[in-house]
Coordinates of C-alpha atoms in Angstrom, one line a residue:
M1 CA -27.5 -7.0 -62.4
I2 CA -29.1 -7.6 -59.0
V3 CA -29.0 -4.2 -57.2
P4 CA -30.5 -2.0 -59.9
P5 CA -33.6 -4.1 -60.6
A6 CA -34.2 -4.3 -56.8
Y7 CA -34.7 -0.6 -56.7
A8 CA -37.3 -0.7 -59.5
P9 CA -40.4 -2.0 -57.7
R10 CA -39.8 -0.4 -54.3
F11 CA -37.0 1.4 -52.6
G12 CA -37.1 -1.0 -49.6
W13 CA -36.1 -3.9 -51.7
G14 CA -33.2 -2.0 -53.1
L15 CA -32.1 -1.1 -49.6
V16 CA -32.2 -4.7 -48.6
A17 CA -30.2 -5.7 -51.7
S18 CA -27.6 -3.0 -50.8
V19 CA -27.3 -4.2 -47.2
V20 CA -26.9 -7.8 -48.4
S21 CA -24.2 -6.7 -50.9
L22 CA -22.4 -4.8 -48.2
L23 CA -22.4 -7.9 -45.9
T24 CA -21.3 -10.1 -48.8
A25 CA -18.3 -7.9 -49.6
Y26 CA -17.4 -7.7 -45.9
Y27 CA -17.7 -11.4 -45.4
V28 CA -15.7 -12.4 -48.5
F29 CA -12.8 -10.0 -47.7
R30 CA -13.0 -10.9 -44.0
E31 CA -12.3 -14.5 -45.1
G32 CA -9.5 -13.4 -47.3
C33 CA -7.9 -11.3 -44.6
V34 CA -8.1 -14.0 -42.0
M35 CA -6.9 -16.8 -44.3
F36 CA -4.1 -15.2 -46.3
L37 CA -3.1 -11.9 -44.6
G38 CA -3.9 -12.5 -40.9
K39 CA -1.9 -14.3 -38.2
E40 CA -1.2 -18.0 -38.5
R41 CA -3.9 -20.0 -36.7
H42 CA -2.9 -23.6 -37.6
Q43 CA -1.4 -25.5 -34.8
G44 CA 0.3 -28.8 -35.6
V45 CA -1.4 -28.9 -39.0
V46 CA 0.4 -28.2 -42.3
P47 CA -1.8 -26.1 -44.6
H48 CA -2.4 -27.7 -47.9
E49 CA -4.4 -27.2 -51.1
S50 CA -7.9 -28.6 -51.4
P51 CA -8.3 -31.7 -53.5
G52 CA -9.1 -31.4 -57.2
V53 CA -12.8 -32.3 -56.7
M54 CA -13.1 -28.9 -54.9
L55 CA -10.3 -26.9 -56.5
V56 CA -11.4 -27.4 -60.2
P57 CA -15.0 -26.2 -59.7
M58 CA -13.8 -23.2 -57.7
V59 CA -11.3 -22.2 -60.5
V60 CA -14.0 -22.5 -63.1
L61 CA -16.4 -20.4 -61.1
S62 CA -13.6 -17.8 -60.4
I63 CA -12.8 -17.5 -64.1
M64 CA -16.5 -17.1 -65.0
A65 CA -16.9 -14.5 -62.3
V66 CA -14.0 -12.5 -63.7
V67 CA -15.0 -12.6 -67.3
A68 CA -18.8 -12.6 -66.9
G69 CA -19.0 -8.8 -67.0
F70 CA -17.5 -8.7 -70.6
F71 CA -20.5 -10.8 -71.8
E72 CA -23.1 -8.8 -69.9
G73 CA -24.6 -7.3 -73.1
W74 CA -24.8 -10.8 -74.8
Y75 CA -26.7 -12.6 -72.1
S76 CA -28.9 -9.6 -71.5
Q77 CA -30.1 -9.9 -75.1
V78 CA -30.5 -13.7 -74.6
F79 CA -32.8 -13.1 -71.7
G80 CA -34.6 -10.2 -73.3
A81 CA -33.2 -7.5 -71.0
E82 CA -32.2 -4.1 -72.1
K83 CA -28.6 -3.0 -71.5
E84 CA -28.8 0.3 -69.8
L85 CA -26.3 1.8 -67.4
H86 CA -27.6 3.7 -64.4
L87 CA -24.6 5.8 -63.3
T88 CA -26.0 6.6 -59.8
I89 CA -26.8 3.0 -59.0
A90 CA -23.4 1.9 -60.5
V91 CA -21.6 4.3 -58.3
L92 CA -23.7 3.3 -55.3
S93 CA -23.0 -0.4 -55.9
V94 CA -19.2 0.2 -56.1
A95 CA -19.4 2.3 -53.0
I96 CA -21.2 -0.4 -51.1
G97 CA -18.7 -3.0 -52.1
L98 CA -15.7 -0.8 -51.2
T99 CA -17.4 0.0 -47.8
G100 CA -17.7 -3.7 -47.0
I101 CA -14.0 -4.3 -48.0
A102 CA -12.9 -1.3 -45.9
I103 CA -14.7 -2.6 -42.8
A104 CA -13.1 -6.0 -43.2
Y105 CA -9.7 -4.3 -43.7
V106 CA -10.1 -2.1 -40.6
V107 CA -11.3 -4.9 -38.4
Y108 CA -9.1 -7.9 -39.4
L109 CA -5.9 -6.3 -40.6
K110 CA -5.5 -2.9 -38.9
G111 CA -7.2 -4.0 -35.7
I112 CA -8.8 -0.6 -35.2
L113 CA -12.1 -2.3 -34.3
N114 CA -12.1 -5.2 -32.0
P115 CA -14.4 -8.0 -33.4
E116 CA -15.0 -9.4 -29.9
K117 CA -16.2 -6.0 -28.6
A118 CA -18.2 -5.5 -31.7
Y119 CA -19.8 -8.9 -31.2
E120 CA -20.7 -8.0 -27.6
A121 CA -22.2 -4.7 -28.7
L122 CA -24.2 -6.2 -31.5
K123 CA -25.0 -9.5 -29.7
P124 CA -28.8 -9.0 -29.7
L125 CA -28.7 -8.4 -33.5
H126 CA -26.4 -11.4 -33.9
T127 CA -28.7 -13.6 -31.8
T128 CA -31.7 -12.5 -33.8
F129 CA -30.0 -13.5 -37.1
K130 CA -28.6 -16.7 -35.7
E131 CA -32.1 -17.7 -34.4
Q132 CA -33.6 -16.9 -37.8
F133 CA -35.7 -14.1 -36.3
F134 CA -36.9 -16.7 -33.7
T135 CA -39.2 -18.2 -36.3
E136 CA -38.2 -21.8 -35.4
R137 CA -38.7 -21.1 -31.7
L138 CA -42.1 -19.5 -32.5
Y139 CA -43.1 -22.6 -34.4
H140 CA -42.0 -25.1 -31.8
K141 CA -42.9 -23.2 -28.6
V142 CA -46.2 -21.6 -29.8
L143 CA -47.6 -23.3 -32.9
A144 CA -46.5 -26.9 -32.4
K145 CA -46.8 -26.9 -28.6
G146 CA -50.2 -25.2 -28.8
Y147 CA -51.3 -27.7 -31.4
M148 CA -50.3 -30.6 -29.1
S149 CA -52.0 -29.0 -26.1
L150 CA -55.2 -28.5 -28.1
S151 CA -55.0 -32.1 -29.3
R152 CA -54.7 -33.4 -25.8
V153 CA -57.7 -31.3 -24.6
L154 CA -59.8 -32.5 -27.6
Y155 CA -58.7 -36.1 -27.0
A156 CA -59.6 -35.9 -23.3
T157 CA -63.0 -34.2 -23.9
A158 CA -64.4 -34.7 -27.3
E159 CA -62.8 -38.1 -28.0
R160 CA -63.0 -39.8 -24.6
Q161 CA -66.0 -38.2 -23.1
L162 CA -68.3 -37.3 -26.0
I163 CA -67.6 -39.8 -28.8
D164 CA -66.6 -42.7 -26.6
G165 CA -69.3 -41.8 -24.1
L166 CA -72.0 -42.0 -26.8
V167 CA -70.7 -45.3 -28.1
N168 CA -70.4 -46.8 -24.6
S169 CA -73.9 -45.5 -23.5
S170 CA -75.5 -46.9 -26.7
Y171 CA -74.1 -50.3 -25.7
V172 CA -76.6 -50.5 -22.8
G173 CA -79.6 -50.0 -25.1
V174 CA -78.4 -52.3 -27.7
R175 CA -77.7 -55.0 -25.1
A176 CA -81.3 -54.6 -23.7
L177 CA -82.8 -54.8 -27.1
G178 CA -80.7 -57.8 -27.9
G179 CA -81.9 -59.5 -24.7
L180 CA -85.5 -58.8 -25.6
L181 CA -85.1 -60.2 -29.1
K182 CA -83.3 -63.2 -27.7
A183 CA -86.2 -63.9 -25.4
L184 CA -88.7 -63.7 -28.3
Q185 CA -86.6 -66.1 -30.3
A186 CA -86.5 -68.7 -27.6
G187 CA -87.8 -71.6 -29.8
K188 CA -91.0 -72.2 -27.7
L189 CA -94.0 -73.2 -29.8
N190 CA -96.5 -71.5 -27.5
L191 CA -94.8 -68.2 -28.0
Y192 CA -95.0 -68.6 -31.8
I193 CA -98.7 -69.4 -31.6
L194 CA -99.2 -66.4 -29.3
F195 CA -97.4 -64.0 -31.8
L196 CA -99.4 -65.5 -34.7
S197 CA -102.6 -65.0 -32.9
V198 CA -101.8 -61.4 -32.0
G199 CA -100.8 -60.7 -35.6
F200 CA -104.0 -62.2 -37.0
L201 CA -106.1 -60.2 -34.5
A202 CA -104.3 -57.0 -35.5
L203 CA -104.9 -57.6 -39.2
L204 CA -108.6 -58.4 -38.5
F205 CA -108.9 -55.2 -36.5
L206 CA -107.4 -53.2 -39.4
V207 CA -109.7 -54.8 -42.0
I208 CA -112.9 -54.2 -39.9
F209 CA -112.2 -50.8 -38.4
W210 CA -109.8 -49.1 -40.8
R211 CA -112.3 -47.6 -43.1

């Protein structure tokens, strides 16, 4: 149900689905080989069954996984999908699964391939997958660090020099203007009479000459 639709839009997506299926089969049977068929690895610890809170859901999921194929036609109709068997893709899917199982068998039961040596040979690929294609490092080292560096530069130049500089320089002019207005509002009668006289003369000038 997964691999055949993946080949429909583009061959690349089907290839990715096939590789993932191969790795899934390999990983699952690797775990089975190591846990149940390999050498005993427990030291001083008696193996025991998982508690019911884990065992019961796993049993239910296992039963559903075994019998789900018998109801494939039913839930295909429920979801509006057409039941159609592609023999080539079916054979390919089975071959991919058997290949993953065979690799796990050869590596962890027969010991033909040494997993430690395989790890050393494929260490660059393992590191790439482990580091999630280095996307997290790219984010922290390039994007986040670059953003912080740019923020510090903007803070030191635009914020401190430009914006704060304009505000601090305007303080001098505002203070001088305030001092002038403070001198004019000194409460002296002679100054008020002077301003009144100047205003009266200005109005008189406008009435006489502004024609």
